[in-house]
CSV table of C-alpha atoms and ligand atoms in Angstrom, one decimal:
chain,number,residue,atom,x,y,z
H,261,UNK,CA,-16.7,8.3,-0.7
H,262,UNK,CA,-16.2,4.5,-0.8
H,263,UNK,CA,-17.9,4.1,2.6
H,264,UNK,CA,-20.8,6.2,1.4
H,265,UNK,CA,-21.1,3.9,-1.7
H,266,UNK,CA,-21.4,1.0,0.7
H,267,UNK,CA,-24.1,2.8,2.7
H,268,UNK,CA,-26.0,3.4,-0.5
H,269,UNK,CA,-25.7,-0.3,-1.6
H,270,UNK,CA,-26.8,-1.5,1.8
H,271,UNK,CA,-29.8,0.9,1.7
H,272,UNK,CA,-30.9,-0.3,-1.7
H,273,UNK,CA,-30.8,-3.9,-0.6
H,274,UNK,CA,-32.7,-3.3,2.5
H,275,UNK,CA,-35.4,-1.5,0.5
H,276,UNK,CA,-36.0,-4.7,-1.5
H,277,UNK,CA,-36.1,-6.9,1.6
H,278,UNK,CA,-32.6,-8.1,2.2
H,279,UNK,CA,-31.1,-8.0,5.7
H,280,UNK,CA,-27.5,-7.5,6.7
H,281,UNK,CA,-25.4,-10.6,7.5
H,282,UNK,CA,-21.9,-10.2,8.7
H,283,UNK,CA,-20.9,-13.9,8.2
H,284,UNK,CA,-20.3,-14.7,4.5
H,285,UNK,CA,-20.9,-18.4,5.2
H,286,UNK,CA,-24.5,-17.5,6.1
H,287,UNK,CA,-25.2,-14.9,3.4
H,288,UNK,CA,-27.0,-15.3,0.1
H,289,UNK,CA,-25.2,-12.3,-1.5
H,290,UNK,CA,-21.7,-11.1,-0.9
H,291,UNK,CA,-20.5,-7.7,-2.0
H,292,UNK,CA,-16.9,-6.7,-2.2
H,293,UNK,CA,-16.6,-2.9,-2.5
H,294,UNK,CA,-13.1,-2.0,-3.6
H,295,UNK,CA,-10.7,1.0,-3.5
H,296,UNK,CA,-7.8,1.4,-5.9
H,297,UNK,CA,-6.2,4.6,-4.7
H,298,UNK,CA,-3.0,2.7,-3.6
H,299,UNK,CA,-1.4,-0.5,-4.7
H,300,UNK,CA,-1.9,-2.2,-1.4
H,301,UNK,CA,-5.6,-2.2,-1.8
H,302,UNK,CA,-5.3,-3.8,-5.2
H,303,UNK,CA,-3.1,-6.6,-3.8
H,304,UNK,CA,-5.3,-7.3,-0.9
H,305,UNK,CA,-8.4,-7.4,-3.1
H,306,UNK,CA,-7.4,-10.4,-5.1
H,307,UNK,CA,-6.3,-12.3,-1.9
H,308,UNK,CA,-9.6,-11.5,-0.2
H,309,UNK,CA,-11.7,-12.4,-3.2
H,310,UNK,CA,-10.0,-15.8,-3.5
H,311,UNK,CA,-11.1,-16.7,0.0
H,312,UNK,CA,-14.8,-16.7,-1.1
H,313,UNK,CA,-14.3,-19.4,-3.8
H,314,UNK,CA,-14.8,-22.2,-1.3
H,315,UNK,CA,-18.3,-20.8,-0.3
H,316,UNK,CA,-19.3,-20.5,-3.9
H,317,UNK,CA,-18.3,-24.1,-4.6
H,318,UNK,CA,-20.3,-25.5,-1.7
H,319,UNK,CA,-23.3,-23.3,-2.5
H,320,UNK,CA,-23.9,-22.5,-6.1
H,321,UNK,CA,-26.8,-20.1,-5.2
H,322,UNK,CA,-24.3,-17.9,-3.3
H,323,UNK,CA,-24.0,-14.7,-5.4
H,324,UNK,CA,-20.7,-12.8,-5.4
H,325,UNK,CA,-20.5,-9.2,-6.5
H,326,UNK,CA,-17.5,-6.9,-7.0
H,327,UNK,CA,-18.0,-3.2,-7.2
H,328,UNK,CA,-16.2,0.1,-6.6
H,329,UNK,CA,-13.1,1.6,-8.2
H,330,UNK,CA,-11.3,-1.5,-9.2
H,331,UNK,CA,-13.8,-2.7,-11.8
H,332,UNK,CA,-13.6,0.8,-13.4
H,333,UNK,CA,-10.2,-0.4,-14.7
H,334,UNK,CA,-10.4,-2.7,-17.8
H,335,UNK,CA,-7.3,-4.7,-16.8
H,336,UNK,CA,-8.9,-5.6,-13.4
H,337,UNK,CA,-12.1,-6.7,-15.0
H,338,UNK,CA,-10.2,-8.9,-17.4
H,339,UNK,CA,-8.3,-10.4,-14.4
H,340,UNK,CA,-11.5,-11.1,-12.5
H,341,UNK,CA,-13.2,-12.7,-15.6
H,342,UNK,CA,-10.1,-14.8,-16.2
H,343,UNK,CA,-9.0,-15.9,-12.7
H,344,UNK,CA,-12.2,-15.5,-10.7
H,345,UNK,CA,-14.7,-16.5,-13.3
H,346,UNK,CA,-17.2,-17.6,-10.6
H,347,UNK,CA,-17.9,-13.9,-9.7
H,348,UNK,CA,-21.5,-13.3,-10.6
H,349,UNK,CA,-21.9,-9.5,-10.8
H,350,UNK,CA,-19.4,-6.7,-11.5
H,351,UNK,CA,-20.4,-3.1,-11.4
H,352,UNK,CA,-18.4,0.2,-11.3
H,353,UNK,CA,-18.7,3.3,-9.2
H,354,UNK,CA,-20.9,5.0,-11.8
H,355,UNK,CA,-23.5,2.2,-11.9
H,356,UNK,CA,-24.3,1.7,-8.3
H,357,UNK,CA,-28.0,2.6,-8.7
H,358,UNK,CA,-28.3,-0.2,-11.2
H,359,UNK,CA,-27.3,-2.9,-8.7
H,360,UNK,CA,-30.8,-4.1,-7.7
H,361,UNK,CA,-31.7,-4.5,-11.3
H,362,UNK,CA,-28.4,-6.5,-12.0
H,363,UNK,CA,-29.1,-8.7,-8.9
H,364,UNK,CA,-32.7,-9.5,-10.1
H,365,UNK,CA,-31.4,-10.3,-13.6
H,366,UNK,CA,-28.7,-12.6,-12.2
H,367,UNK,CA,-31.3,-14.4,-10.1
H,368,UNK,CA,-33.9,-14.7,-12.9
H,369,UNK,CA,-31.5,-15.7,-15.7
H,370,UNK,CA,-28.7,-17.3,-13.9
H,371,UNK,CA,-26.3,-15.3,-16.1
H,372,UNK,CA,-23.4,-13.2,-15.0
H,373,UNK,CA,-24.1,-9.4,-15.1
H,374,UNK,CA,-21.6,-6.7,-15.8
H,375,UNK,CA,-22.1,-2.9,-15.7
H,376,UNK,CA,-18.8,-1.2,-15.7
H,377,UNK,CA,-17.8,1.9,-17.5
H,378,UNK,CA,-20.3,4.7,-18.0
H,379,UNK,CA,-19.3,7.7,-20.1
H,380,UNK,CA,-22.3,9.7,-19.1
H,381,UNK,CA,-23.2,8.9,-15.5
H,382,UNK,CA,-26.4,10.2,-14.1
H,383,UNK,CA,-26.3,12.1,-10.8
H,384,UNK,CA,-28.2,9.7,-8.7
H,385,UNK,CA,-30.9,11.4,-6.6
H,386,UNK,CA,-33.0,8.5,-5.4
H,387,UNK,CA,-30.8,6.4,-3.2
H,388,UNK,CA,-31.6,5.9,0.5
H,389,UNK,CA,-28.4,5.0,2.3
H,390,UNK,CA,-28.3,2.8,5.3
H,391,UNK,CA,-26.3,5.0,7.7
H,392,UNK,CA,-23.6,3.8,9.9
H,393,UNK,CA,-24.5,6.3,12.6
H,394,UNK,CA,-28.0,7.6,13.6
H,395,UNK,CA,-26.9,11.1,14.2
H,396,UNK,CA,-24.4,11.8,11.4
H,397,UNK,CA,-24.6,11.3,7.7
H,398,UNK,CA,-22.4,11.4,4.6
H,399,UNK,CA,-23.8,13.5,1.8
H,400,UNK,CA,-22.3,13.7,-1.7
H,401,UNK,CA,-22.1,17.2,-3.2
H,402,UNK,CA,-20.0,16.3,-6.3
H,403,UNK,CA,-19.0,13.1,-8.0
H,404,UNK,CA,-15.8,12.4,-9.9
H,405,UNK,CA,-12.7,14.7,-10.3
H,406,UNK,CA,-11.3,16.8,-13.1
H,407,UNK,CA,-7.9,17.6,-11.6
H,408,UNK,CA,-5.7,14.8,-12.8
H,409,UNK,CA,-3.0,15.0,-10.2
H,410,UNK,CA,-0.3,12.9,-11.8
H,411,UNK,CA,-0.2,10.2,-9.1
H,412,UNK,CA,-3.9,9.8,-8.8
H,413,UNK,CA,-6.2,7.2,-10.3
H,414,UNK,CA,-9.5,8.7,-9.1
H,415,UNK,CA,-10.3,10.8,-12.2
H,416,UNK,CA,-10.0,7.5,-14.2
H,417,UNK,CA,-12.1,5.4,-11.8
H,418,UNK,CA,-14.7,8.0,-10.8
H,419,UNK,CA,-15.0,9.9,-14.0
H,420,UNK,CA,-15.4,13.6,-14.7
H,421,UNK,CA,-16.7,15.9,-12.0
H,422,UNK,CA,-20.4,16.5,-11.7
H,423,UNK,CA,-22.1,18.6,-9.1
H,424,UNK,CA,-25.5,18.1,-7.6
H,425,UNK,CA,-27.9,21.1,-7.2
H,426,UNK,CA,-28.0,23.1,-4.0
H,427,UNK,CA,-31.8,22.4,-3.9
H,428,UNK,CA,-31.4,18.6,-4.1
H,429,UNK,CA,-28.6,18.6,-1.5
H,430,UNK,CA,-30.6,20.8,0.9
H,431,UNK,CA,-33.7,18.6,0.4
H,432,UNK,CA,-31.7,15.5,1.3
H,433,UNK,CA,-30.1,17.2,4.4
H,434,UNK,CA,-33.5,18.5,5.6
H,435,UNK,CA,-34.9,15.0,5.4
H,436,UNK,CA,-31.9,13.6,7.2
H,437,UNK,CA,-32.4,16.2,10.0
H,438,UNK,CA,-36.1,15.2,10.4
H,439,UNK,CA,-34.7,11.6,10.9
H,440,UNK,CA,-32.5,12.7,13.8
H,441,UNK,CA,-29.3,13.6,12.0
H,442,UNK,CA,-27.3,16.4,13.7
H,443,UNK,CA,-24.1,16.4,11.6
H,444,UNK,CA,-23.4,16.1,7.9
H,445,UNK,CA,-20.1,15.5,6.2
H,446,UNK,CA,-20.3,16.9,2.7
H,447,UNK,CA,-18.3,14.8,0.2
H,448,UNK,CA,-16.5,15.7,-3.0
H,449,UNK,CA,-13.1,15.0,-4.4
H,450,UNK,CA,-12.7,18.8,-4.6
H,451,UNK,CA,-15.5,20.5,-2.7
H,452,UNK,CA,-14.2,24.0,-3.7
H,453,UNK,CA,-15.0,23.4,-7.3
H,454,UNK,CA,-18.7,22.6,-6.6
H,455,UNK,CA,-21.0,24.5,-9.0
H,456,UNK,CA,-24.7,24.1,-9.1
H,457,UNK,CA,-25.5,23.0,-12.7
H,458,UNK,CA,-28.7,25.0,-12.7
H,459,UNK,CA,-28.1,28.1,-10.8
H,460,UNK,CA,-24.3,28.4,-11.0
H,461,UNK,CA,-24.0,28.8,-7.2
H,462,UNK,CA,-20.7,27.8,-5.7
H,463,UNK,CA,-19.5,26.0,-2.6
H,464,UNK,CA,-19.8,29.1,-0.2
H,465,UNK,CA,-23.4,29.5,-1.4
H,466,UNK,CA,-24.1,25.9,-0.7
H,467,UNK,CA,-22.6,26.2,2.8
H,468,UNK,CA,-24.8,29.2,3.6
H,469,UNK,CA,-27.9,27.4,2.4
H,470,UNK,CA,-27.1,24.3,4.4
H,471,UNK,CA,-26.4,26.5,7.5
H,472,UNK,CA,-30.0,27.6,7.4
H,473,UNK,CA,-31.4,24.1,7.8
H,474,UNK,CA,-33.4,23.5,11.0
H,475,UNK,CA,-32.2,20.8,13.4
H,476,UNK,CA,-28.8,20.6,11.9
H,477,UNK,CA,-26.0,21.3,14.4
H,478,UNK,CA,-22.7,20.6,12.6
H,479,UNK,CA,-21.4,20.9,9.0
H,480,UNK,CA,-18.2,19.3,7.9
H,481,UNK,CA,-16.8,18.9,4.4
H,482,UNK,CA,-14.1,16.9,2.6
H,483,UNK,CA,-11.9,17.4,0.6
H,484,UNK,CA,-10.7,21.0,0.0
H,485,UNK,CA,-8.2,21.7,-2.7
H,486,UNK,CA,-5.7,24.5,-2.1
H,487,UNK,CA,-5.8,25.6,-5.8
H,488,UNK,CA,-9.6,26.3,-5.6
H,489,UNK,CA,-10.3,27.3,-2.0
H,490,UNK,CA,-11.7,30.9,-2.1
H,491,UNK,CA,-11.6,33.9,0.3
H,492,UNK,CA,-15.4,33.7,0.2
H,493,UNK,CA,-15.3,30.1,1.4
H,494,UNK,CA,-12.8,31.0,4.2
H,495,UNK,CA,-15.2,33.8,5.3
H,496,UNK,CA,-17.9,31.2,5.8
H,497,UNK,CA,-16.0,30.1,8.9
H,498,UNK,CA,-16.9,33.4,10.5
H,499,UNK,CA,-20.4,33.5,9.1
H,500,UNK,CA,-21.9,30.0,9.4
H,501,UNK,CA,-22.4,29.1,13.0
H,502,UNK,CA,-22.9,25.4,12.2
H,503,UNK,CA,-19.7,25.1,10.2
H,504,UNK,CA,-17.2,23.1,12.3
H,505,UNK,CA,-13.9,24.8,13.0
H,506,UNK,CA,-11.9,22.1,11.1
H,507,UNK,CA,-10.6,21.7,7.6
H,508,UNK,CA,-8.8,18.8,5.8
H,509,UNK,CA,-6.5,20.5,3.3
H,510,UNK,CA,-4.2,18.1,1.5
H,511,UNK,CA,-0.8,19.7,0.8
H,512,UNK,CA,0.8,16.4,-0.6
H,513,UNK,CA,4.3,17.9,-0.3
H,514,UNK,CA,6.2,21.0,0.6
H,515,UNK,CA,8.5,21.5,-2.4
H,516,UNK,CA,7.5,23.6,-5.4
H,517,UNK,CA,9.2,21.4,-8.1
H,518,UNK,CA,7.5,18.3,-6.8
H,519,UNK,CA,4.2,20.1,-6.5
H,520,UNK,CA,4.5,21.1,-10.1
H,521,UNK,CA,5.3,17.5,-11.2
H,522,UNK,CA,2.3,16.4,-9.2
H,523,UNK,CA,0.2,18.9,-11.2
H,524,UNK,CA,-1.2,20.3,-8.0
H,525,UNK,CA,-1.3,23.9,-9.4
H,526,UNK,CA,-0.3,25.7,-6.2
H,527,UNK,CA,3.0,26.3,-4.6
H,528,UNK,CA,4.3,26.2,-1.0
H,529,UNK,CA,3.9,30.0,-0.4
H,530,UNK,CA,0.3,29.9,-1.7
H,531,UNK,CA,-0.5,27.0,0.6
H,532,UNK,CA,1.0,28.8,3.6
H,533,UNK,CA,-0.9,31.9,2.7
H,534,UNK,CA,-4.2,30.0,2.8
H,535,UNK,CA,-3.3,28.5,6.2
H,536,UNK,CA,-2.7,32.1,7.5
H,537,UNK,CA,-6.0,33.3,6.2
H,538,UNK,CA,-7.9,30.3,7.7
H,539,UNK,CA,-6.3,31.0,11.1
H,540,UNK,CA,-7.1,34.7,10.8
H,541,UNK,CA,-10.8,33.9,10.0
H,542,UNK,CA,-11.1,31.2,12.6
H,543,UNK,CA,-8.3,31.3,15.2
H,544,UNK,CA,-9.2,27.9,16.8
H,545,UNK,CA,-9.5,26.0,13.5
H,546,UNK,CA,-7.9,22.5,13.5
H,547,UNK,CA,-6.1,21.5,10.3
H,548,UNK,CA,-5.4,18.1,8.9
H,549,UNK,CA,-3.7,17.2,5.6
H,550,UNK,CA,-2.6,14.4,3.3
H,551,UNK,CA,1.1,13.9,2.4
H,552,UNK,CA,2.8,11.6,-0.1
H,553,UNK,CA,6.5,10.7,0.4
H,554,UNK,CA,8.7,9.3,-2.3
H,555,UNK,CA,7.0,10.8,-5.3
H,556,UNK,CA,9.2,10.1,-8.4
H,557,UNK,CA,12.3,12.2,-8.5
H,558,UNK,CA,11.9,13.5,-4.9
H,559,UNK,CA,15.4,14.3,-3.6
H,560,UNK,CA,16.4,14.3,0.0
H,561,UNK,CA,16.3,18.2,0.1
H,562,UNK,CA,12.9,18.2,-1.5
H,563,UNK,CA,11.6,15.7,1.1
H,564,UNK,CA,13.1,18.0,3.8
H,565,UNK,CA,11.0,20.8,2.4
H,566,UNK,CA,8.0,18.7,3.3
H,567,UNK,CA,9.3,18.2,6.8
H,568,UNK,CA,9.9,21.9,7.2
H,569,UNK,CA,6.4,22.7,6.0
H,570,UNK,CA,4.9,20.2,8.4
H,571,UNK,CA,6.7,21.9,11.3
H,572,UNK,CA,5.8,25.4,10.0
H,573,UNK,CA,2.1,24.7,9.7
H,574,UNK,CA,1.7,22.5,12.8
H,575,UNK,CA,-1.0,20.2,11.5
H,576,UNK,CA,-3.3,18.7,14.1
H,577,UNK,CA,-3.1,15.4,12.2
H,578,UNK,CA,-2.0,14.1,8.8
H,579,UNK,CA,-2.6,11.1,6.6
H,580,UNK,CA,0.7,10.0,5.3
H,581,UNK,CA,1.2,7.8,2.2
H,582,UNK,CA,4.2,6.2,0.6
H,583,UNK,CA,3.9,7.0,-3.2
H,584,UNK,CA,2.4,4.0,-4.9
H,585,UNK,CA,2.6,3.9,-8.7
H,586,UNK,CA,-0.9,3.5,-10.3
H,587,UNK,CA,-1.0,2.0,-13.8
H,588,UNK,CA,-2.5,4.5,-16.3
H,589,UNK,CA,-1.4,7.6,-14.3
H,590,UNK,CA,1.4,9.8,-15.7
H,591,UNK,CA,3.6,9.5,-12.6
H,592,UNK,CA,3.7,5.8,-12.9
H,593,UNK,CA,5.7,6.3,-16.1
H,594,UNK,CA,8.1,8.8,-14.6
H,595,UNK,CA,11.6,7.2,-14.9
H,596,UNK,CA,13.1,8.5,-11.6
H,597,UNK,CA,11.1,6.3,-9.2
H,598,UNK,CA,12.4,6.5,-5.7
H,599,UNK,CA,13.7,3.1,-4.2
H,600,UNK,CA,11.4,1.5,-1.7
H,601,UNK,CA,13.9,1.6,1.1
H,602,UNK,CA,14.4,5.4,0.8
H,603,UNK,CA,10.6,5.9,0.6
H,604,UNK,CA,10.2,3.9,3.8
H,605,UNK,CA,13.0,5.8,5.6
H,606,UNK,CA,11.5,9.2,4.6
H,607,UNK,CA,8.0,8.0,5.6
H,608,UNK,CA,9.3,7.0,9.1
H,609,UNK,CA,10.9,10.4,9.6
H,610,UNK,CA,7.8,12.2,8.5
H,611,UNK,CA,5.5,10.1,10.8
H,612,UNK,CA,7.8,10.9,13.8
H,613,UNK,CA,7.4,14.6,13.2
H,614,UNK,CA,3.6,14.4,12.5
H,615,UNK,CA,3.1,12.4,15.7
H,616,UNK,CA,5.2,14.8,17.8
H,617,UNK,CA,3.3,17.8,16.5
H,618,UNK,CA,-0.1,16.1,17.0
H,619,UNK,CA,0.7,15.4,20.6
H,620,UNK,CA,1.8,19.0,21.1
H,621,UNK,CA,-1.4,20.3,19.6
H,622,UNK,CA,-3.5,17.9,21.6
H,623,UNK,CA,-1.7,18.8,24.8
H,624,UNK,CA,-3.1,22.3,24.6
H,625,UNK,CA,-6.5,20.9,25.4
H,626,UNK,CA,-5.5,19.7,28.9
H,627,UNK,CA,-8.0,21.0,31.5
H,628,UNK,CA,-10.3,22.5,28.8
H,629,UNK,CA,-14.0,21.8,28.6
H,630,UNK,CA,-15.0,20.6,25.1
H,631,UNK,CA,-18.4,20.1,23.6
H,632,UNK,CA,-18.5,16.5,22.3
H,633,UNK,CA,-21.0,15.0,20.0
H,634,UNK,CA,-21.2,11.4,21.2
H,635,UNK,CA,-20.8,8.7,18.7
H,636,UNK,CA,-21.3,5.7,20.9
H,637,UNK,CA,-19.7,3.3,23.3
H,638,UNK,CA,-16.2,2.2,22.8
H,639,UNK,CA,-15.9,-1.2,21.0
H,640,UNK,CA,-13.5,-2.5,23.7
H,641,UNK,CA,-15.0,-1.1,26.8
H,642,UNK,CA,-18.7,-0.7,27.6
H,643,UNK,CA,-18.0,1.9,30.2
H,644,UNK,CA,-16.3,4.3,27.8
H,645,UNK,CA,-18.1,6.6,25.4
H,646,UNK,CA,-16.4,8.3,22.5
H,647,UNK,CA,-17.3,11.3,20.4
H,648,UNK,CA,-15.8,14.2,18.4
H,649,UNK,CA,-15.2,17.9,19.2
H,650,UNK,CA,-16.1,20.6,16.8
H,651,UNK,CA,-12.5,20.4,15.7
H,652,UNK,CA,-12.8,16.7,15.0
H,653,UNK,CA,-10.7,15.6,18.0
H,654,UNK,CA,-11.6,12.1,19.2
H,655,UNK,CA,-12.6,12.2,22.9
H,656,UNK,CA,-13.0,9.2,25.1
H,657,UNK,CA,-14.8,9.6,28.5
H,658,UNK,CA,-16.3,7.5,31.2
H,659,UNK,CA,-19.9,6.5,30.7
H,660,UNK,CA,-20.9,7.1,34.3
H,661,UNK,CA,-24.4,8.1,33.3
H,662,UNK,CA,-27.1,5.5,32.8
H,663,UNK,CA,-28.6,7.6,30.1
H,664,UNK,CA,-28.2,6.8,26.4
H,665,UNK,CA,-25.8,9.5,25.2
H,666,UNK,CA,-25.4,8.5,21.5
H,667,UNK,CA,-26.1,11.5,19.3
H,668,UNK,CA,-26.1,13.9,22.3
H,669,UNK,CA,-23.8,16.8,22.8
H,670,UNK,CA,-22.1,16.7,26.2
H,671,UNK,CA,-19.4,18.8,27.9
H,672,UNK,CA,-16.3,16.9,28.7
H,673,UNK,CA,-13.3,18.1,30.7
H,674,UNK,CA,-10.0,16.9,29.2
H,675,UNK,CA,-7.8,15.1,31.7
H,676,UNK,CA,-5.3,13.4,29.4
H,677,UNK,CA,-3.9,14.2,26.0
H,678,UNK,CA,-2.6,11.5,23.6
H,679,UNK,CA,-1.3,11.6,20.1
H,680,UNK,CA,-4.5,10.4,18.4
H,681,UNK,CA,-7.1,11.1,21.1
H,682,UNK,CA,-8.1,13.0,24.2
H,683,UNK,CA,-9.4,11.5,27.5
H,684,UNK,CA,-11.8,13.2,29.8
H,685,UNK,CA,-14.7,13.2,32.3
H,686,UNK,CA,-18.2,14.3,31.5
H,687,UNK,CA,-19.0,17.6,33.2
H,688,UNK,CA,-22.6,18.0,32.3
H,689,UNK,CA,-25.0,17.0,29.5
H,690,UNK,CA,-25.9,20.2,27.8
H,691,UNK,CA,-28.7,18.6,25.8
B,78,5AD,N1,0.2,7.0,-4.0
B,78,5AD,C1,0.2,7.4,-2.7
B,78,5AD,N2,-0.8,8.1,-2.2
B,78,5AD,C2,-1.8,8.5,-3.0
B,78,5AD,N3,-2.9,9.2,-2.8
B,78,5AD,C3,-3.6,9.3,-3.9
B,78,5AD,N4,-2.9,8.6,-4.9
B,78,5AD,C4,-1.8,8.1,-4.3
B,78,5AD,C5,-0.7,7.3,-4.8
B,78,5AD,N5,-0.7,6.9,-6.1
B,78,5AD,C6,-3.2,9.9,-1.5
B,78,5AD,C7,-3.2,11.4,-1.6
B,78,5AD,C8,-4.7,11.7,-1.6
B,78,5AD,C9,-5.2,10.6,-0.6
B,78,5AD,C10,-6.6,10.3,-0.7
B,78,5AD,O1,-4.5,9.5,-1.1
B,78,5AD,O2,-2.5,12.0,-0.6
B,78,5AD,O3,-4.9,13.0,-1.0
B,79,SF4,FE1,-7.0,12.6,-7.0
B,79,SF4,FE2,-6.1,15.2,-7.3
B,79,SF4,FE3,-8.6,14.6,-7.8
B,79,SF4,FE4,-7.8,14.5,-5.3
B,79,SF4,S1,-7.8,16.4,-6.6
B,79,SF4,S2,-9.1,13.0,-6.3
B,79,SF4,S3,-5.7,13.8,-5.5
B,79,SF4,S4,-6.8,13.9,-8.9
């Protein structure tokens, strides 16, 4: 979501004549797009911001902007105004479309510009993002979140949930496909609660409508919520041929008492039942998840429930997080915070299991031929291409062909399986 905000900001600036400059010393405008989901991001932000003061001092025309989730929190804005008073523009996640106007006003008046909280954000339909990849695009389907998991700051920084219409989303994707896009990643904090504000259509209806768009090859979405995923959605895996056989379904933990205190509104048995249904509907589906360790009050036995769930499900991959108290969220006030040392120990045990299982899962691909949508050449080696399978496995293979393969689907035979990627050789270019 944050990356897509950056794409939108870059797109708006290009539309008014700016060009991208990687080196801050050479730039006229610098934008720091922030995340606040964990404390580490908070801490790094102030350190990074401080490093730009020198440029600002040597060049008063240099314009520094801070945006994203951090300025949605009043205490952060106060801190910026107090300790980083040279920051020119501050705007929040719900004011992105106002950025060009704020920039103009800052240049014209020389005055600082702030656009932070917005109680009634408009669903922005007119932004033209500058995409990171030619062949794949991020597409928002909802903004904000209504779930208030007790550890999470997102509902406070991104506001209440708002869905776009099926029509607007399909129009955007149709346009993207005419521009060469083959794969879309639909974005929402909880895609399963998508509801068209005009027609009342839900997420499965949206998937079916997108599946009919000409030129599109792959549909992905993120993130699903176990409390809202429906049988109708699961049946889309059998029905929609463009829907990738992959799902990111955060479980957060494997113990019912902790899940309740997290306000996740499902239990372990219900989560396992969804996994079973997904595998029934789509036997080769790959499944990834998010897990938090060291949530307040988590006992050793409760943590072991998470380990046993991880082993029972057999996730293809998992994002693992050490619980990080976020000011303003209910869990930050829970009194039974787990000591750092214990959190780290549990985290290491979890990561060991996850990595072992990922390698086991990846090993089943040895000798198989996979269809890979090529993302580009490897950053470190010009002779190696990388791309993704339908199941989101990262595949690296030798670029023996002189042809430009980016954005093409090729067949790759898997010759080596690692924990986080597969290696292979190109068999033939199917397109
Ligand atoms: N501490 C640790 N992890 C968190 N996440 C969200 N909030 C926190 C927090 N306070 C994780 C969740 C979520 C992912 C995006 O970030 O696992 O699914
Ligand atoms: Fe945060 Fe929960 Fe909303 Fe996800 S569903 S963004 S974890 S509050």
